[in-house]
Coordinates of C-alpha atoms (C1' of nucleotides) in Angstrom, one line a residue:
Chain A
X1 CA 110.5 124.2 147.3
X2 CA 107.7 126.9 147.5
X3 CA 110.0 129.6 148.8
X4 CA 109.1 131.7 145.8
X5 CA 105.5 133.0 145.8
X6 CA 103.5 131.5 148.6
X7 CA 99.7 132.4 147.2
X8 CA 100.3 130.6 143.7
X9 CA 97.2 129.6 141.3
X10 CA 98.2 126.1 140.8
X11 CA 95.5 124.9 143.0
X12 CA 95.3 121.5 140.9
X13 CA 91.6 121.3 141.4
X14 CA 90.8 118.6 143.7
X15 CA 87.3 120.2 143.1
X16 CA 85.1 118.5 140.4
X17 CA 82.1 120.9 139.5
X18 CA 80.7 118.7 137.5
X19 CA 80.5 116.2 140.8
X20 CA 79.5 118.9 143.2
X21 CA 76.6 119.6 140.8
X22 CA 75.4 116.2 140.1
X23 CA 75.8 115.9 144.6
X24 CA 73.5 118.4 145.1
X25 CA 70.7 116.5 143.6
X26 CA 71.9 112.9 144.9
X27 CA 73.8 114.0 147.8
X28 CA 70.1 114.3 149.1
X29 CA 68.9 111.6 151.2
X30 CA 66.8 109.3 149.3
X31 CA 67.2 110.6 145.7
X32 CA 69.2 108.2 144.6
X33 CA 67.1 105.2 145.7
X34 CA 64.3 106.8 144.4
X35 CA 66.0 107.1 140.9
X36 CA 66.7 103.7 140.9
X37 CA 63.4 102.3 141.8
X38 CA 61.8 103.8 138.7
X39 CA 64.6 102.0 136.7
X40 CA 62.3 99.1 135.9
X41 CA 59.2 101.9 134.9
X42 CA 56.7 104.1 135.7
X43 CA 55.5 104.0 139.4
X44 CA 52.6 106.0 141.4
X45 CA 53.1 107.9 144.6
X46 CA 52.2 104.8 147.1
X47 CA 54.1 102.2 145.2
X48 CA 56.8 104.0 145.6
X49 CA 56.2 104.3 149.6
X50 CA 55.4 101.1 150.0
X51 CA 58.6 100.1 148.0
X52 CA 61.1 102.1 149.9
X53 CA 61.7 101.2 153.2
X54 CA 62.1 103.9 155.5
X55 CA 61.4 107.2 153.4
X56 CA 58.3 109.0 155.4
X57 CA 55.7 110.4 152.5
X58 CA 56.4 113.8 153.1
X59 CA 59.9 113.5 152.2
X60 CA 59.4 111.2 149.4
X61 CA 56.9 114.1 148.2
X62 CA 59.6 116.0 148.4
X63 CA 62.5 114.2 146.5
X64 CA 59.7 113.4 143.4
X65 CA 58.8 117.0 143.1
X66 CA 63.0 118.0 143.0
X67 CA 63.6 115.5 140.8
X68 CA 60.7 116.9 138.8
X69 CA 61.9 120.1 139.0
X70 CA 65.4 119.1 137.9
X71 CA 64.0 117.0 134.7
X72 CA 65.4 113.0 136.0
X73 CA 61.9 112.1 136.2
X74 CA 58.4 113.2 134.6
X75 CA 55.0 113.3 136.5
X76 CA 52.3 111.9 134.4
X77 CA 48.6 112.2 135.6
X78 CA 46.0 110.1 134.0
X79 CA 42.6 112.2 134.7
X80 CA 41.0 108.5 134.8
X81 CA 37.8 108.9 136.2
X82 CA 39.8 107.0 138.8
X83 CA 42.8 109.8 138.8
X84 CA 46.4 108.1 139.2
X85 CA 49.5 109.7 139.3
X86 CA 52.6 108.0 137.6
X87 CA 56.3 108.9 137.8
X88 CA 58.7 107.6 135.4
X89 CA 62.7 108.5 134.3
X90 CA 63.1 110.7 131.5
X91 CA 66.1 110.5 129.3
X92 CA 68.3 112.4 131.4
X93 CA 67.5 110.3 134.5
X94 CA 67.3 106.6 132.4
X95 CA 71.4 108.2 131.7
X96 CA 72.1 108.2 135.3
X97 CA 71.3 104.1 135.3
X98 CA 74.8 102.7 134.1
X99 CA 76.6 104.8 137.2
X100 CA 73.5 104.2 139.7
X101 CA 74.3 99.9 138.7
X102 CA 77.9 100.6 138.8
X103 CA 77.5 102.3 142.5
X104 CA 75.0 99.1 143.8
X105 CA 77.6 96.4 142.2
X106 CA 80.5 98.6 144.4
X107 CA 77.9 98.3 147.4
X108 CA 77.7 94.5 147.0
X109 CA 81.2 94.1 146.6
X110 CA 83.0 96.4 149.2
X111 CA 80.3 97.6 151.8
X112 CA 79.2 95.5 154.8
X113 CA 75.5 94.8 155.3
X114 CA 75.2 94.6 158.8
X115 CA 75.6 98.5 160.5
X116 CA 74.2 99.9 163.5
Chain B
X1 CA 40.6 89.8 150.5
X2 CA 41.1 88.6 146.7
X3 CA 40.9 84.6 148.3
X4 CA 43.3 83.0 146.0
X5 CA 43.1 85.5 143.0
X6 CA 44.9 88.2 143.8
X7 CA 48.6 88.2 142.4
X8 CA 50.1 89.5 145.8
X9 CA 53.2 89.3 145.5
X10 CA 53.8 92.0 142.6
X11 CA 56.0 93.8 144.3
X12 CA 58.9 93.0 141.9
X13 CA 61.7 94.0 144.0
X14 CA 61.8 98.3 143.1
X15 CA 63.9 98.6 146.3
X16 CA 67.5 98.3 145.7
X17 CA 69.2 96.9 149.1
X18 CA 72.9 97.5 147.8
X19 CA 71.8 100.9 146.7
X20 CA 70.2 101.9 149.6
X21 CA 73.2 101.0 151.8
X22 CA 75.4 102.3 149.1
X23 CA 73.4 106.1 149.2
X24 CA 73.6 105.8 153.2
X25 CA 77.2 107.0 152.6
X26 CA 77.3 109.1 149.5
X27 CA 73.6 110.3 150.6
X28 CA 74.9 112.6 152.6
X29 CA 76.3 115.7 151.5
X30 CA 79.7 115.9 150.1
X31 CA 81.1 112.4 150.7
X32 CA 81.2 111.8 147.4
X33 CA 82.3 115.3 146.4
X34 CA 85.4 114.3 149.0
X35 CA 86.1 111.2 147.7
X36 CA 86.3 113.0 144.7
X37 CA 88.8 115.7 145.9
X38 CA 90.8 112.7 147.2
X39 CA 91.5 110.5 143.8
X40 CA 94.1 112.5 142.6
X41 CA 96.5 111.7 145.5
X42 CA 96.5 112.0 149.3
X43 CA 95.4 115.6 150.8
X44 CA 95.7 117.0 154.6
X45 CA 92.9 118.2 156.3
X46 CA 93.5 122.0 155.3
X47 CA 93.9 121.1 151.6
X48 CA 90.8 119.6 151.1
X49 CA 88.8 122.3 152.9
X50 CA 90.4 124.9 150.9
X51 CA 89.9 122.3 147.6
X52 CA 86.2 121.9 148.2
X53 CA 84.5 125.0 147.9
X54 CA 81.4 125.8 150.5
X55 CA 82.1 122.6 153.0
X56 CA 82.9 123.9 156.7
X57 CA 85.9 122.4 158.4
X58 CA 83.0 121.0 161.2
X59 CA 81.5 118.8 158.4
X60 CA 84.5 118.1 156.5
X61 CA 85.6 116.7 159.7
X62 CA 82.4 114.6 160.0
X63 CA 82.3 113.4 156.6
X64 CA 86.3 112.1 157.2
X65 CA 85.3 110.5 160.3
X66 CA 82.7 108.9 158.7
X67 CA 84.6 107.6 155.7
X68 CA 87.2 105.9 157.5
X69 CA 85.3 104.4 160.0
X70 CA 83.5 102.9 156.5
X71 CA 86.3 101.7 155.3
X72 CA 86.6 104.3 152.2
X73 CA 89.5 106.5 153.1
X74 CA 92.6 105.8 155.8
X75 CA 94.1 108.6 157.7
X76 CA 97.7 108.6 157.9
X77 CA 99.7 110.7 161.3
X78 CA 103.5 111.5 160.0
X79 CA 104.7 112.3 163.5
X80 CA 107.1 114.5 162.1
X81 CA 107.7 116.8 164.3
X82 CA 105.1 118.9 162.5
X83 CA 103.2 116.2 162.5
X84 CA 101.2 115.8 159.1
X85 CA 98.1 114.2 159.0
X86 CA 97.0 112.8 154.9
X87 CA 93.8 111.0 153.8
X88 CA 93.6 108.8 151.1
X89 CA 91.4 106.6 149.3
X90 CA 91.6 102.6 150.5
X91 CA 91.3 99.9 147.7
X92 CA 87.5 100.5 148.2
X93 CA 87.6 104.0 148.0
X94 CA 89.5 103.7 144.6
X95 CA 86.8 101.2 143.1
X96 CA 84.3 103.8 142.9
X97 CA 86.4 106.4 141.5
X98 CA 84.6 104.8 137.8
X99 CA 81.2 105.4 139.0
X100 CA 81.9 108.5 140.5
X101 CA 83.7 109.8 137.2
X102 CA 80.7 108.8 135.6
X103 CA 78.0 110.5 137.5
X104 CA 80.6 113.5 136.7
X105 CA 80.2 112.6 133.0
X106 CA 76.6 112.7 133.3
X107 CA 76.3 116.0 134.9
X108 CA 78.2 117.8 132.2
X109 CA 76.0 116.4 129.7
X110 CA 72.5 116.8 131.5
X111 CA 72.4 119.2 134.0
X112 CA 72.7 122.7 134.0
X113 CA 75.0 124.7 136.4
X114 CA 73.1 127.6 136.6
X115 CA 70.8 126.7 139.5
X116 CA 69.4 129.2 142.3
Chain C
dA1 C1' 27.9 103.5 156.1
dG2 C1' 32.3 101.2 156.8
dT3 C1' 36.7 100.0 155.2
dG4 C1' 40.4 100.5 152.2
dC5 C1' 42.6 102.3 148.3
dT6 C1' 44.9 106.5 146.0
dG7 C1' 47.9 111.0 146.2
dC8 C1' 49.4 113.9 148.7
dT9 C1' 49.9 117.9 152.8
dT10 C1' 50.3 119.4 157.6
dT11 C1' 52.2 119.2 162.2
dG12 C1' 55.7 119.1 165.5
dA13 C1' 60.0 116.4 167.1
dT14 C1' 64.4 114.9 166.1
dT15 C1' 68.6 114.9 163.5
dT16 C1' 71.9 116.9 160.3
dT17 C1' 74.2 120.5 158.3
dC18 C1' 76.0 125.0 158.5
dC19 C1' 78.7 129.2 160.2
dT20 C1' 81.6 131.4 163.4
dA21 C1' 84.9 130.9 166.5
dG22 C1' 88.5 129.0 169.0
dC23 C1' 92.3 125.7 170.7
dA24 C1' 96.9 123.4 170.8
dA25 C1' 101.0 122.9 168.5
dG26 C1' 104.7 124.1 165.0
dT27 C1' 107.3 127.4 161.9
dA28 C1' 109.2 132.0 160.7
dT29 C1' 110.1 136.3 161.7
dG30 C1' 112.5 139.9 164.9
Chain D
dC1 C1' 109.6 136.6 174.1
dA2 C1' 106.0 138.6 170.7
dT3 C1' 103.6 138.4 166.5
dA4 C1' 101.9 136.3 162.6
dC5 C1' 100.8 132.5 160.1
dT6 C1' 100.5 127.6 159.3
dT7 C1' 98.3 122.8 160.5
dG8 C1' 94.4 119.7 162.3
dC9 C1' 90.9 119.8 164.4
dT10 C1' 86.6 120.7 168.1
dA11 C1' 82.6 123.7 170.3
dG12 C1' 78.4 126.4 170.3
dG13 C1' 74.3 127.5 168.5
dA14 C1' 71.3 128.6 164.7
dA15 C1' 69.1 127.1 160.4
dA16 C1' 67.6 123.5 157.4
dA17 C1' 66.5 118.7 156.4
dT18 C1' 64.4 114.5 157.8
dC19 C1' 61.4 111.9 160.6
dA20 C1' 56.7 109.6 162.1
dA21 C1' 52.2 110.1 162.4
dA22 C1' 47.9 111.9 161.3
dG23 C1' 44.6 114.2 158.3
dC24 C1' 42.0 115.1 154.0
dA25 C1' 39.6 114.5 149.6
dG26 C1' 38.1 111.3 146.0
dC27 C1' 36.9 106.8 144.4
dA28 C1' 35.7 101.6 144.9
dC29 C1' 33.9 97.6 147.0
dT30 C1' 30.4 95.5 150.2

DNA sequence: AGTGCTGCTTTGATTTTCCTAGCAAGTATG
DNA sequence: CATACTTGCTAGGAAAATCAAAGCAGCACT
């Protein structure tokens, strides 16, 4: 087949925007897992370092203030006098929950545990 | 301190262990936007680079690599003579098409796509 | 004053990702 | 054979992301 015109548009569009989009915000190291430890509420900056095994400060600085920035999650300071800092999901990142549960249930059933 | 008053361990599990594992493969970028190219049918090398717009042929490489060795896609040689070469999803590769599609769902409703 | 908590930022080193080429092999022309 | 174009990759090196560790300011407890 395909003798006729060899640079056809019918491309079929393996591509998914809307998946490319939502991959530049989790396709970052650390966002999701991030996400997903707010799922059970509101957390400050060193609960959420000493919860996340792994993630140096600096980037986890980093991934909060994206997030920010992209709306999933909402920084709340509390000018106490004993100022604390709280992060928590906002609507469009409590929406990401059902696919980020869906994703950890895959993990448990078809990834391996043990890597090098 | 806090002899035998301090609840100590309030930690309540924020870290998700099948996430994290789960985010060490699509945490990096474009697995998932590859896996997504691939759920419509097997592709060859070539079609998928041209598919996925902005991925270099050096990654794309990687990231195929790296998903077979996981167990996520398998790569097929036709020794034709032109010899072919075709990846495709595994069993475990197809069961998170649903998440995946979600996360695509979610993007289209929350996020915007004009983004600098 | 000393220690530890909080929320970050800064400093390099290491790793990952990216872009530009290029290779080997096959097909299609002439 | 030569040229051009395909396929499936790999190499080199630069740019960006990630890393661990330390530092800093403010507040509390002792």
């Amino acid at each position: 087949m395909g003798t006729a015109s060899t640079h056809d548009t019918h491309a079929c569009v393996r591509s998914d925007a809307a998946l490319t989009r939502a991959f530049t915000i989790l396709g970052k190291r650390w966002s999701a897992v991030v996400l997903g430890s707010l799922r059970s509420g509101p957390a400050g900056f060193r609960e959420l370092s000493r919860a996340i095994d792994g993630l140096s400060d600096s980037v986890l600085s980093d991934r909060l203030s994206e997030l920010t920035k992209e709306g999933l999650i909402a920084r709340t300071v509390d000018a106490g006098p004993p100022v604390s800092v709280s992060y928590e999901l906002t609507e469009c990142g409590k929406a990401l929950m059902p696919a980020l549960h869906q994703i950890s249930e895959w993990a448990e059933k078809h990834l391996s545990f043990e890597e090098g």
